[in-house]
Tab-separated table of C-alpha atoms (C1' of nucleotides) in Angstrom:
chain	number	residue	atom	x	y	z
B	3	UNK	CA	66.761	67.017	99.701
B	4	UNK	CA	70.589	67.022	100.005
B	5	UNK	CA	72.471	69.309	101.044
B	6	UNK	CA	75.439	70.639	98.375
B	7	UNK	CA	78.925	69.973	100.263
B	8	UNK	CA	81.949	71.789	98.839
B	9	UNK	CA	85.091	71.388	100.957
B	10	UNK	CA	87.193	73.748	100.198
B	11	UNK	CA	84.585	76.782	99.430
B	12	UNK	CA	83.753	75.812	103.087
B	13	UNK	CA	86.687	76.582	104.339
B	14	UNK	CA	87.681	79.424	102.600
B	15	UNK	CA	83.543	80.830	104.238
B	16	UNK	CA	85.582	79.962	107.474
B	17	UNK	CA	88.268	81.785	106.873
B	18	UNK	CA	86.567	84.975	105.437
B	19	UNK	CA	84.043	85.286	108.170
B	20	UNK	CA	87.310	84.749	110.785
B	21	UNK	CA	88.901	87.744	109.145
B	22	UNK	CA	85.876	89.799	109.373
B	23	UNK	CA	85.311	89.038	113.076
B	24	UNK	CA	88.889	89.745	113.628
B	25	UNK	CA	88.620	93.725	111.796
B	26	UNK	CA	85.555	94.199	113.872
B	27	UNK	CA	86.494	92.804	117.478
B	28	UNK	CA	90.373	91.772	117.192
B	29	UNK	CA	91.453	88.475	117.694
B	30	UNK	CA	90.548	88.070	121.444
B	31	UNK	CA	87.060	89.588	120.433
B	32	UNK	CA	86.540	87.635	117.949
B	33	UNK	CA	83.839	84.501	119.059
B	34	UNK	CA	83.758	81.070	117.489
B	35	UNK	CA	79.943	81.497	117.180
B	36	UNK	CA	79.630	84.695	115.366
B	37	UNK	CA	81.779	82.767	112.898
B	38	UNK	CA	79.222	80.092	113.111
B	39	UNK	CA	76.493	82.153	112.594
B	40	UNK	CA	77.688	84.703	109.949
B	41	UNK	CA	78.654	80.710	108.083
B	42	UNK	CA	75.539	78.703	109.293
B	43	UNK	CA	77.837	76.299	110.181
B	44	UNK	CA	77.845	73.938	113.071
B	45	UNK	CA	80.769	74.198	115.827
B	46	UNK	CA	82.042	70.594	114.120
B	47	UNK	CA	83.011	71.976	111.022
B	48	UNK	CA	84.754	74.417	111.920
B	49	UNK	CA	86.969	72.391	114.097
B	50	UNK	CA	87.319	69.838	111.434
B	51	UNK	CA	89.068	72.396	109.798
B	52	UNK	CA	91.034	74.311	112.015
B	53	UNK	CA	92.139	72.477	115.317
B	54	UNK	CA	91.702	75.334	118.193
B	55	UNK	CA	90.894	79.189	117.551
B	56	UNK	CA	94.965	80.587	117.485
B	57	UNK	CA	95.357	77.965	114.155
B	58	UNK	CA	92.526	80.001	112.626
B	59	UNK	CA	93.678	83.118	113.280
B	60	UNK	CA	97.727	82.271	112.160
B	61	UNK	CA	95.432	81.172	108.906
B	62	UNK	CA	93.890	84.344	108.529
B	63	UNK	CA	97.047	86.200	108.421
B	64	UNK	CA	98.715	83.777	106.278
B	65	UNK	CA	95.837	83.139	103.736
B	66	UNK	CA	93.579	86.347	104.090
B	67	UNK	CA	95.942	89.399	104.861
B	68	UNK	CA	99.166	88.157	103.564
B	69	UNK	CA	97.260	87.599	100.055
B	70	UNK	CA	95.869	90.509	100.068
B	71	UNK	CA	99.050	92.487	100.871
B	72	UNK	CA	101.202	90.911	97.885
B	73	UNK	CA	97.951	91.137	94.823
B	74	UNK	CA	97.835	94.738	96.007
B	75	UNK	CA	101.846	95.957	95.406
B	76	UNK	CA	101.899	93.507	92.507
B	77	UNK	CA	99.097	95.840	90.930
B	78	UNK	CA	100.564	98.646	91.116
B	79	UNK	CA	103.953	98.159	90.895
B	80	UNK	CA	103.010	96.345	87.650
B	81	UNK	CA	100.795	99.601	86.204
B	82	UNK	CA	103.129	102.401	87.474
B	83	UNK	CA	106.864	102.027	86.113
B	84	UNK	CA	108.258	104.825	88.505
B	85	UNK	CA	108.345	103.305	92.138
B	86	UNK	CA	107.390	106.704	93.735
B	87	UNK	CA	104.550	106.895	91.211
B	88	UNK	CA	103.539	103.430	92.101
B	89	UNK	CA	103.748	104.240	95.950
B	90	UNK	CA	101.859	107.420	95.652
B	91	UNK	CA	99.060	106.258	93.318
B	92	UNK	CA	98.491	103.322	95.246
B	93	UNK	CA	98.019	105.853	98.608
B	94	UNK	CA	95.628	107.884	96.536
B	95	UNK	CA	93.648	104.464	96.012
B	96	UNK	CA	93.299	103.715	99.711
B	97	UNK	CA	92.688	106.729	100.728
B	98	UNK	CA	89.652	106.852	98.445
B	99	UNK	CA	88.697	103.246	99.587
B	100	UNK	CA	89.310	103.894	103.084
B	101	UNK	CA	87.353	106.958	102.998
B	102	UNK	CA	83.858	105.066	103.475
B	103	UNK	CA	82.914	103.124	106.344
B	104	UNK	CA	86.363	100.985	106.110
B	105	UNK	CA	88.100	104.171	107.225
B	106	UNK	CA	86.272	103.822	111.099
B	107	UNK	CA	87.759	100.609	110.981
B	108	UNK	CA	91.811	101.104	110.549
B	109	UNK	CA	93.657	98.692	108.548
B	110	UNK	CA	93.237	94.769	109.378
B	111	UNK	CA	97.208	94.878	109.358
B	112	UNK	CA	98.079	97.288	111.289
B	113	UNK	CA	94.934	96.684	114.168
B	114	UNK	CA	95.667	93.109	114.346
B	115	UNK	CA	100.233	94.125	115.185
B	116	UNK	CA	99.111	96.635	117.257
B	117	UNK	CA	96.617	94.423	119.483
B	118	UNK	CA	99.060	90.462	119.098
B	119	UNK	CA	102.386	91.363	118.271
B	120	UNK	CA	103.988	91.708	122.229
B	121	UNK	CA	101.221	89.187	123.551
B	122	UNK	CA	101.421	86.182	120.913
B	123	UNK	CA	104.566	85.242	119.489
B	124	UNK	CA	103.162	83.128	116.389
B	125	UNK	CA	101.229	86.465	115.294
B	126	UNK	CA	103.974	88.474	115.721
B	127	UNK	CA	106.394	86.239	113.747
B	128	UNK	CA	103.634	86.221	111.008
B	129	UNK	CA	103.013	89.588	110.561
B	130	UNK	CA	106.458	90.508	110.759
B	131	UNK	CA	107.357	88.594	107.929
B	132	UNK	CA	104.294	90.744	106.178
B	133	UNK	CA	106.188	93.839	107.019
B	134	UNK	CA	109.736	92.697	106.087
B	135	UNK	CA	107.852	91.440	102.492
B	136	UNK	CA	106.246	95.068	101.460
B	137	UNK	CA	109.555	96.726	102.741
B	138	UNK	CA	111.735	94.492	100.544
B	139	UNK	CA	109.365	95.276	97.720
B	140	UNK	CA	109.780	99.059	98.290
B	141	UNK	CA	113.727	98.826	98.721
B	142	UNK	CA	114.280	96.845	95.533
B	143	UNK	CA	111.673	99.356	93.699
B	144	UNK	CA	113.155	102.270	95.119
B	145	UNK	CA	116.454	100.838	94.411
B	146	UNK	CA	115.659	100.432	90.824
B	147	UNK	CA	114.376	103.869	90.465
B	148	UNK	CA	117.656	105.593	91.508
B	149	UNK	CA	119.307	103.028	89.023
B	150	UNK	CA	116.718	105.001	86.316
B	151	UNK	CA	117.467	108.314	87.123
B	152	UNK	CA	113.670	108.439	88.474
B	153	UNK	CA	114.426	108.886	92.311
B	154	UNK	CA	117.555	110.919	94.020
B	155	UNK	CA	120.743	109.138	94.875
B	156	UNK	CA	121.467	110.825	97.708
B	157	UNK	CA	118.406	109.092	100.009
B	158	UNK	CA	118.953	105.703	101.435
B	159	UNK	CA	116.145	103.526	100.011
B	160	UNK	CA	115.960	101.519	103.639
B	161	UNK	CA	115.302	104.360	105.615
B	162	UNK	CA	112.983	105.944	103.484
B	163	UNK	CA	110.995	103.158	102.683
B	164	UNK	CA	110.903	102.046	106.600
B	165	UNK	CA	109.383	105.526	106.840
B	166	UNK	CA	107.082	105.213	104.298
B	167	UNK	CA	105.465	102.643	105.782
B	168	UNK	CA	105.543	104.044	109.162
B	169	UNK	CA	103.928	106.881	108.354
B	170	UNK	CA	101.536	104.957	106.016
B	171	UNK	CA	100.453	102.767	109.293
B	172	UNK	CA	100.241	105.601	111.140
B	173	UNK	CA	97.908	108.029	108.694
B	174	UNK	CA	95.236	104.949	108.828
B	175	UNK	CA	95.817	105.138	112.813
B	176	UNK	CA	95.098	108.769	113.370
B	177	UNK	CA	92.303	108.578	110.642
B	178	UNK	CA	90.798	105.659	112.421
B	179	UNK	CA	90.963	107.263	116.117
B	180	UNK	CA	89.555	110.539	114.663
B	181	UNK	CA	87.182	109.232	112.204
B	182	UNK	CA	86.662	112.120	109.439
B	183	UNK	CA	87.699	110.920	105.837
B	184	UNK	CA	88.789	114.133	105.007
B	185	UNK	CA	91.289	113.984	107.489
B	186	UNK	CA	92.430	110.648	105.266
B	187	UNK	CA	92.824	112.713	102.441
B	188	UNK	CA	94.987	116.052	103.671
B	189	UNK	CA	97.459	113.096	105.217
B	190	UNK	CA	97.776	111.059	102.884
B	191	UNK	CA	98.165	114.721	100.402
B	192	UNK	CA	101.559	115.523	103.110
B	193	UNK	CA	102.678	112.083	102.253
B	194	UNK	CA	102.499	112.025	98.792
B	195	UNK	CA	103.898	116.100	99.227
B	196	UNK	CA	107.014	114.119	100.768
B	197	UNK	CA	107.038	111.439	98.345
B	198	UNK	CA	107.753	114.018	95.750
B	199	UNK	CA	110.668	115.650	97.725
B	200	UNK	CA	112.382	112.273	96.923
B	201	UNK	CA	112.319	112.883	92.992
B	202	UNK	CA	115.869	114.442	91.402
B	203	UNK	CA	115.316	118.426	90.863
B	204	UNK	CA	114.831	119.132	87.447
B	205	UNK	CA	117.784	120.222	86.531
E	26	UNK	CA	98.539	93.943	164.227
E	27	UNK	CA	96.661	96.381	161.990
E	28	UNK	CA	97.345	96.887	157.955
E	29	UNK	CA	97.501	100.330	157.180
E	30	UNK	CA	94.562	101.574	155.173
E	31	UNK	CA	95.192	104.457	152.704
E	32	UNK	CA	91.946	104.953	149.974
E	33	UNK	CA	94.043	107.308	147.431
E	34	UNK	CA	97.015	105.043	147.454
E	35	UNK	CA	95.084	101.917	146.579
E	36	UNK	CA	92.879	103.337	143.815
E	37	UNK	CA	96.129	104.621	142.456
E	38	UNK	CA	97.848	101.596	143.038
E	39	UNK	CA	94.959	99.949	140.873
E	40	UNK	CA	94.771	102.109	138.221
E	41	UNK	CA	98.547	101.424	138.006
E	42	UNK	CA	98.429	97.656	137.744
E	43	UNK	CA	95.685	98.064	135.225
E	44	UNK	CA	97.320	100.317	133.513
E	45	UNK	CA	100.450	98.025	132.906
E	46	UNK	CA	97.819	94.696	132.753
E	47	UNK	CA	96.148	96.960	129.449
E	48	UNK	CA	99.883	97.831	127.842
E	49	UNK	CA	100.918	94.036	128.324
E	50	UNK	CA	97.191	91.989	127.410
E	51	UNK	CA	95.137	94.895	125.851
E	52	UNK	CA	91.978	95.880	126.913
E	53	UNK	CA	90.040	92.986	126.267
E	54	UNK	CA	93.166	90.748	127.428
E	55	UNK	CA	93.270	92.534	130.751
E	56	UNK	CA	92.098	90.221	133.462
E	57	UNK	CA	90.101	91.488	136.777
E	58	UNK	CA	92.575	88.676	138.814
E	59	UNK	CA	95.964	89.815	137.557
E	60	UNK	CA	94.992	92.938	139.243
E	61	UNK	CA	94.099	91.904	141.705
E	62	UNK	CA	96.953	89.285	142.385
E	63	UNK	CA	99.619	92.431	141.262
E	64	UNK	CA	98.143	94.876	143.974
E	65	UNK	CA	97.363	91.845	146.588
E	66	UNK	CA	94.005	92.887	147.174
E	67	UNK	CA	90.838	91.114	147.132
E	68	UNK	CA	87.826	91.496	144.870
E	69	UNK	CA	85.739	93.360	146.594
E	70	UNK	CA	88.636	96.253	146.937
E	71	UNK	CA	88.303	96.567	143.404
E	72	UNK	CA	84.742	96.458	143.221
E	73	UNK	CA	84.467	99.188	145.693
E	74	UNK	CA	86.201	101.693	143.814
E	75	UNK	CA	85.277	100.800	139.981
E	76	UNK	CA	81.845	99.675	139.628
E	77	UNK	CA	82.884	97.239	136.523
E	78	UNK	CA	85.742	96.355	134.166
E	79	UNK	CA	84.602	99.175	131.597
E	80	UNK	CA	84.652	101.944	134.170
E	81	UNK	CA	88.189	100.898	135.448
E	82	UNK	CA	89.122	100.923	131.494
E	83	UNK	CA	87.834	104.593	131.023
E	84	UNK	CA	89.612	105.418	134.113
E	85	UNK	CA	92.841	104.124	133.116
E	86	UNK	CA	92.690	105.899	130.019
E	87	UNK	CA	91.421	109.434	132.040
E	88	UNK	CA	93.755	109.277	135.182
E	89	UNK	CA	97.061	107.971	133.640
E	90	UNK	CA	97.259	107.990	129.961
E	91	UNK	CA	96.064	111.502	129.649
E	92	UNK	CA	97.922	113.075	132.389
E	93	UNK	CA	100.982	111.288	131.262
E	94	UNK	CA	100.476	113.004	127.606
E	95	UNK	CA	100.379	116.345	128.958
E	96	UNK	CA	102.994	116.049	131.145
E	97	UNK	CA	105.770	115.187	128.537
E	98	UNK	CA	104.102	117.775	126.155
E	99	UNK	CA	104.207	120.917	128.691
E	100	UNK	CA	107.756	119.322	129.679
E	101	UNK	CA	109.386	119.835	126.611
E	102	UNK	CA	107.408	122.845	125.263
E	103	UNK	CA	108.704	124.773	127.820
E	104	UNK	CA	112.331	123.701	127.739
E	105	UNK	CA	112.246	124.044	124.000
E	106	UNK	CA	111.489	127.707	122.725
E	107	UNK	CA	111.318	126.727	119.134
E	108	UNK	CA	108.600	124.681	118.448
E	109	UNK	CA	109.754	122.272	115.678
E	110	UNK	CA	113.314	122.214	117.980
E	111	UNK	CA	110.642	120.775	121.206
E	112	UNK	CA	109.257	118.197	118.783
E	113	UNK	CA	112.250	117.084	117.867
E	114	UNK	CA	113.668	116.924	120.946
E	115	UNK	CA	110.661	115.042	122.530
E	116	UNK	CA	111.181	112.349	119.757
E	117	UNK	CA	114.905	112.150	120.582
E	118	UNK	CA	113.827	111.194	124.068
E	119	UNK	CA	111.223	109.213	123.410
E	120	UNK	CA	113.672	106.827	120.526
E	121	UNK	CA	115.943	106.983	123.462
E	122	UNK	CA	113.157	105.798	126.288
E	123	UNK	CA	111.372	103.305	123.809
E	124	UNK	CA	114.705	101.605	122.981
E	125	UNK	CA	114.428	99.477	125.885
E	126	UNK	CA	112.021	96.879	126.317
E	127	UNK	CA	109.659	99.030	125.688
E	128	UNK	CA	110.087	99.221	121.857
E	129	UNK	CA	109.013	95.824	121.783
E	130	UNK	CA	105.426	96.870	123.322
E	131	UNK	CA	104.764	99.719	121.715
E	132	UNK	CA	102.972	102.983	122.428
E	133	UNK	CA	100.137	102.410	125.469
E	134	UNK	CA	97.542	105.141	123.651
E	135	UNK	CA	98.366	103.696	119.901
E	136	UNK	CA	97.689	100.248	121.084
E	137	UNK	CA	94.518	100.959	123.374
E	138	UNK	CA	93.320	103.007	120.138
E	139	UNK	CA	94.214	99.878	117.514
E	140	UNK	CA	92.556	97.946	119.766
E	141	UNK	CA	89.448	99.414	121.056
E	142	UNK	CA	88.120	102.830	118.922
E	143	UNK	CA	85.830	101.069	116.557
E	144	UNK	CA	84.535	98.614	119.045
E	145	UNK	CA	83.478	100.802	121.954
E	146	UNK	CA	82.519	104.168	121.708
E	147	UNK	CA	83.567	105.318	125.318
E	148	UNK	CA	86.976	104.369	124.399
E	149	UNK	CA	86.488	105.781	120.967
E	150	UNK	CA	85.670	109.554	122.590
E	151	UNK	CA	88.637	109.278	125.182
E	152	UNK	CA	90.958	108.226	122.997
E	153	UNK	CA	89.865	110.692	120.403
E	154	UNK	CA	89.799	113.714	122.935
E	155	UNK	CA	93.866	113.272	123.655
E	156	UNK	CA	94.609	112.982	120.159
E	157	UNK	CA	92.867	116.311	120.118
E	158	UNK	CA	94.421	117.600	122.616
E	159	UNK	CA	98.189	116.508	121.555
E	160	UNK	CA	97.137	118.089	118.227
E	161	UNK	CA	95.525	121.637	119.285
E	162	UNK	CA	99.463	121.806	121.071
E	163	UNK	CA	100.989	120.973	118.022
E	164	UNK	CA	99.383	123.261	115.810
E	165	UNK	CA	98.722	126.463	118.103
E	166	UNK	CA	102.808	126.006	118.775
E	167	UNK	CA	103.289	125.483	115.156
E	168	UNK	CA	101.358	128.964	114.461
E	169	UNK	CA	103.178	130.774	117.234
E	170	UNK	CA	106.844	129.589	115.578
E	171	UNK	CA	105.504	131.171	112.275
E	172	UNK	CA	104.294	134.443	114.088
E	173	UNK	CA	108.127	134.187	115.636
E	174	UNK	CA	109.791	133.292	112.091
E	175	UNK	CA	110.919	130.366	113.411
E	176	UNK	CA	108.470	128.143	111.035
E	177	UNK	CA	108.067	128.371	106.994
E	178	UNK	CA	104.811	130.689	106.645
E	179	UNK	CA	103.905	128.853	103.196
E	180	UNK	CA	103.045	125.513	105.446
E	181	UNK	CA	99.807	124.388	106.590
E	182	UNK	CA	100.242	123.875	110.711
E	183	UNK	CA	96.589	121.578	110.680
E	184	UNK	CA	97.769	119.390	108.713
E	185	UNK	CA	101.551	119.386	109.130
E	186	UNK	CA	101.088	118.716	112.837
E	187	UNK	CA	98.520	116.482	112.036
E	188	UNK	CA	101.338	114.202	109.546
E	189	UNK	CA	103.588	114.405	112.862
E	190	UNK	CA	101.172	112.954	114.594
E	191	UNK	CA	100.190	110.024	112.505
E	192	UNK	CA	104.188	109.591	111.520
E	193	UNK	CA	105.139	109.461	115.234
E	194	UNK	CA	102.679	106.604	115.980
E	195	UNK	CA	103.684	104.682	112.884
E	196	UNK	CA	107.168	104.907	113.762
E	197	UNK	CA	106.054	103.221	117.030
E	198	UNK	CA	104.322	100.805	115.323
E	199	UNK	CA	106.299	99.697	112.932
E	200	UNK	CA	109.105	99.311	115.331
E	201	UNK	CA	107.114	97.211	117.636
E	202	UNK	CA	106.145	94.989	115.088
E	203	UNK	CA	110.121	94.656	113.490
E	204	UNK	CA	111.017	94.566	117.644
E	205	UNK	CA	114.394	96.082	116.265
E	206	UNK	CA	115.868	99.197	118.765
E	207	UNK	CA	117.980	100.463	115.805
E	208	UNK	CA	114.848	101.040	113.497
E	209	UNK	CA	113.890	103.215	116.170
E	210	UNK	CA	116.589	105.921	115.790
E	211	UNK	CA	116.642	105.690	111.819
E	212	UNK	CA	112.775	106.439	111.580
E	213	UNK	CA	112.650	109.027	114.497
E	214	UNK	CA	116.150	110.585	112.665
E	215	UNK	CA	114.328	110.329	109.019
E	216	UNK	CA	111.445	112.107	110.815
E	217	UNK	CA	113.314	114.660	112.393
E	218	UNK	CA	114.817	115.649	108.828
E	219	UNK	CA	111.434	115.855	107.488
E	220	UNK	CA	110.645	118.393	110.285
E	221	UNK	CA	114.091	120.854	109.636
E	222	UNK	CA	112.809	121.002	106.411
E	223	UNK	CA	109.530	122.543	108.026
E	224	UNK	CA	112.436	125.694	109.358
E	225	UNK	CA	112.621	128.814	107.107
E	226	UNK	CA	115.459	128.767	104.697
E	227	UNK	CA	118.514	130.643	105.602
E	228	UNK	CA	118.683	134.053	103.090
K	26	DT	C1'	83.757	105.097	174.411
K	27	DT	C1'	80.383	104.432	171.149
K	28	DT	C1'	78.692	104.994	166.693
K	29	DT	C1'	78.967	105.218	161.963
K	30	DA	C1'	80.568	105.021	157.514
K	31	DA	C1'	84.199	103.820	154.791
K	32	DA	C1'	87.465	100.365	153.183
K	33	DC	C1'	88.162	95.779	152.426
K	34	DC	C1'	87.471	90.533	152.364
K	35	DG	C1'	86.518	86.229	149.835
K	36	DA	C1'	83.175	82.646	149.001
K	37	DC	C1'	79.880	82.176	145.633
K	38	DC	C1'	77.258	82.840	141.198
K	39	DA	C1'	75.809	83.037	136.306
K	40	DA	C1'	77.062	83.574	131.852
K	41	DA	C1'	80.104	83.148	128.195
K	42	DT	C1'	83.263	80.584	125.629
K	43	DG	C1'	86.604	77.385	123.645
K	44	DG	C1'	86.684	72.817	122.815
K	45	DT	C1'	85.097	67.534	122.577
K	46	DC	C1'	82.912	63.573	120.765
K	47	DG	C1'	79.782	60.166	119.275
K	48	DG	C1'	76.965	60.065	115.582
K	49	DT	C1'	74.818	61.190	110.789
K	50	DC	C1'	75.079	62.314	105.990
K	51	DA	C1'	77.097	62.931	101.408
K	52	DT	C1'	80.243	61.307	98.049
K	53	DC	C1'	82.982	58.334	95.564
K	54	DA	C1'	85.870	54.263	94.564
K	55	DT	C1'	85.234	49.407	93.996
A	8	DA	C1'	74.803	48.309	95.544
A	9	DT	C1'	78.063	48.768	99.252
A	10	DG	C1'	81.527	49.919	102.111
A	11	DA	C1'	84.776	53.520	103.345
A	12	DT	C1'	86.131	58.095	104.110
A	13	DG	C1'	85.760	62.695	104.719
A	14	DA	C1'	82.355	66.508	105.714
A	15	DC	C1'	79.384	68.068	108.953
A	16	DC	C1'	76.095	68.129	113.089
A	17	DG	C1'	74.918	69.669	117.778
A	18	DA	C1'	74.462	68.335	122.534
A	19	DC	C1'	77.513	68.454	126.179
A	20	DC	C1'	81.626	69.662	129.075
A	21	DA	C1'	85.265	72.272	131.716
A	22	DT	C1'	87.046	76.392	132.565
A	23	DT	C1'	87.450	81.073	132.742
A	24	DT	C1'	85.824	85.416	134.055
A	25	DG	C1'	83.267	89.440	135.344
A	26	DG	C1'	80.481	90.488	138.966
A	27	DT	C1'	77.690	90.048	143.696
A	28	DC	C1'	76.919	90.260	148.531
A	29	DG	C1'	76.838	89.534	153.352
A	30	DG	C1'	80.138	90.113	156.593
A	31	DT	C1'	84.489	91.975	158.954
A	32	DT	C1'	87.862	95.486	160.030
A	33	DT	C1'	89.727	100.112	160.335
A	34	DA	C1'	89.369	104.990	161.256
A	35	DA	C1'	87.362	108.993	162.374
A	36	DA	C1'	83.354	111.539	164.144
A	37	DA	C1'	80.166	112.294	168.022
DNA sequence: TTTTAAACCGACCAAATGGTCGGTCATCAT
DNA sequence: ATGATGACCGACCATTTGGTCGGTTTAAAA
């Protein structure tokens, strides 16, 4: 009895079992075989596919996270037309997603910068460019806002939105190292709290 | 001729090289031979004083991150009268020490805790216990400024200091990743705004 | 001075791990 | 049907790496 074959559903198993290895043990935890075994694949197709273990982990970043990033802004920017809406509904979203198991795990992004970015330069460059893509998308949309009456004029959209995602990486950080959910809701709450300082006073 | 022998110095001396082999590789990246090749001393040096690579992990963590944390905390507690004025203070000095080189490697306890929490639970519990500890200071000197006037009474110190907390290590974070200096003193400054808003308003 | 216990040495070991390579199997164009 | 090509297999290899252990040296006690 043969055996179905489907190229590029193989790789993408590859590439999905990579990224889970990587959330759970980092990239220097993460073992060829436990991707092997969570695929049932034999070592030879996986290096048909990728040539040496740092090209599948640059094409975890690049396929897995970096996808993953960009469909989740595009959501919500799309659904919520006022950028600090958008920003705050989205951290109500994760905080009830992370609040489960995923919450003992911290966020793929951030644990992955945290553990490559001074040792590897090709992760670093990567995820960078990650970073520099959600902060563009929050300057432009916090840009627009102030152009709509919808956020103040007197902030500067860089700084804020550099701090907005600081404090977003952090939140999942501190949640992560102290492990209580609840925890992920009251910070994400101050956030949000903050967020709203940034809307014009009702005049 | 005789080499001087000195127990306390070389256990220190190895804690220290670990200590900078874990900020530059991780824990996992840290390798037994770096050490010993930093400290020039053979294997069985090592192996005297830490029974394995785990134990001289916790150590590193129990011996020199801690005691560094509490340190700078008492330092600038006691210099600084008014709380929020100490935390702001410490963050000043802190933009100003991380601006170096060391920007680009980001905080040692943020990284060990990206790294390691949800992989080993020894780590997990260490790691977990300073955050505790940097947080019980914030918030009992948070309570104390209220008690003194010198802090809004309509905020909530838990989870105020708590929001600190998790901004301060984004900040780090996020600056390590962009490996840009002057992000540094924009997100710390942003951050210290968000904390004068924390001061009773002038009547 | 002798004894004793520690501090320290470094060759050696076993396991883990990333990677290779010759070969087999499925699939499809001809 | 048949040859060609890509998909996949799995035994094997080289190296790295944490860890061991019998032995040597220093220092202080007896």
């Amino acid at each position: 009895m043969s055996i179905e074959r489907n190229p590029e559903h193989t790789r993408t198993r590859i590439l999905e079992a990579a990224q889970e290895e990587i959330y759970e043990n980092g990239y220097q935890g993460m073992r060829i075989e436990a991707i092997l075994q969570k695929t049932q694949l034999a070592k030879g197709a996986l290096y048909h596919y990728f040539p040496n273990k740092l090209a599948l982990g640059y094409a975890v970043v690049d396929e897995i996270l970096l996808e993953h990033v960009k469909e989740n802004w595009a959501e919500f920017s799309s659904k919520y037309p006022n950028p600090l809406t958008a920003i705050q509904q989205l951290f109500l979203w994760k905080a009830d997603l992370y609040k489960n198991e995923v919450c003992f795990k911290g966020c793929p992004l951030n644990n992955l910068n945290q553990e490559m970015a001074s040792i590897d330069k090709g992760f670093h460059e990567r995820l960078e460019n990650i970073m520099e893509s959600i902060y563009d998308s929050i300057v432009t949309s916090l840009e627009q806002g102030q152009q709509q009456g919808l956020v103040r004029q007197d902030i500067n959209p860089g700084k804020i939105a550099m701090f907005i995602m600081a404090s977003y990486q952090g939140i999942i950080g501190v949640a992560k190292c102290m492990q209580a959910p609840q925890l992920l809701t009251d910070l994400f709450g101050t956030l949000n709290d903050y967020i709203d300082t940034l809307r014009p006073s009702n005049r």
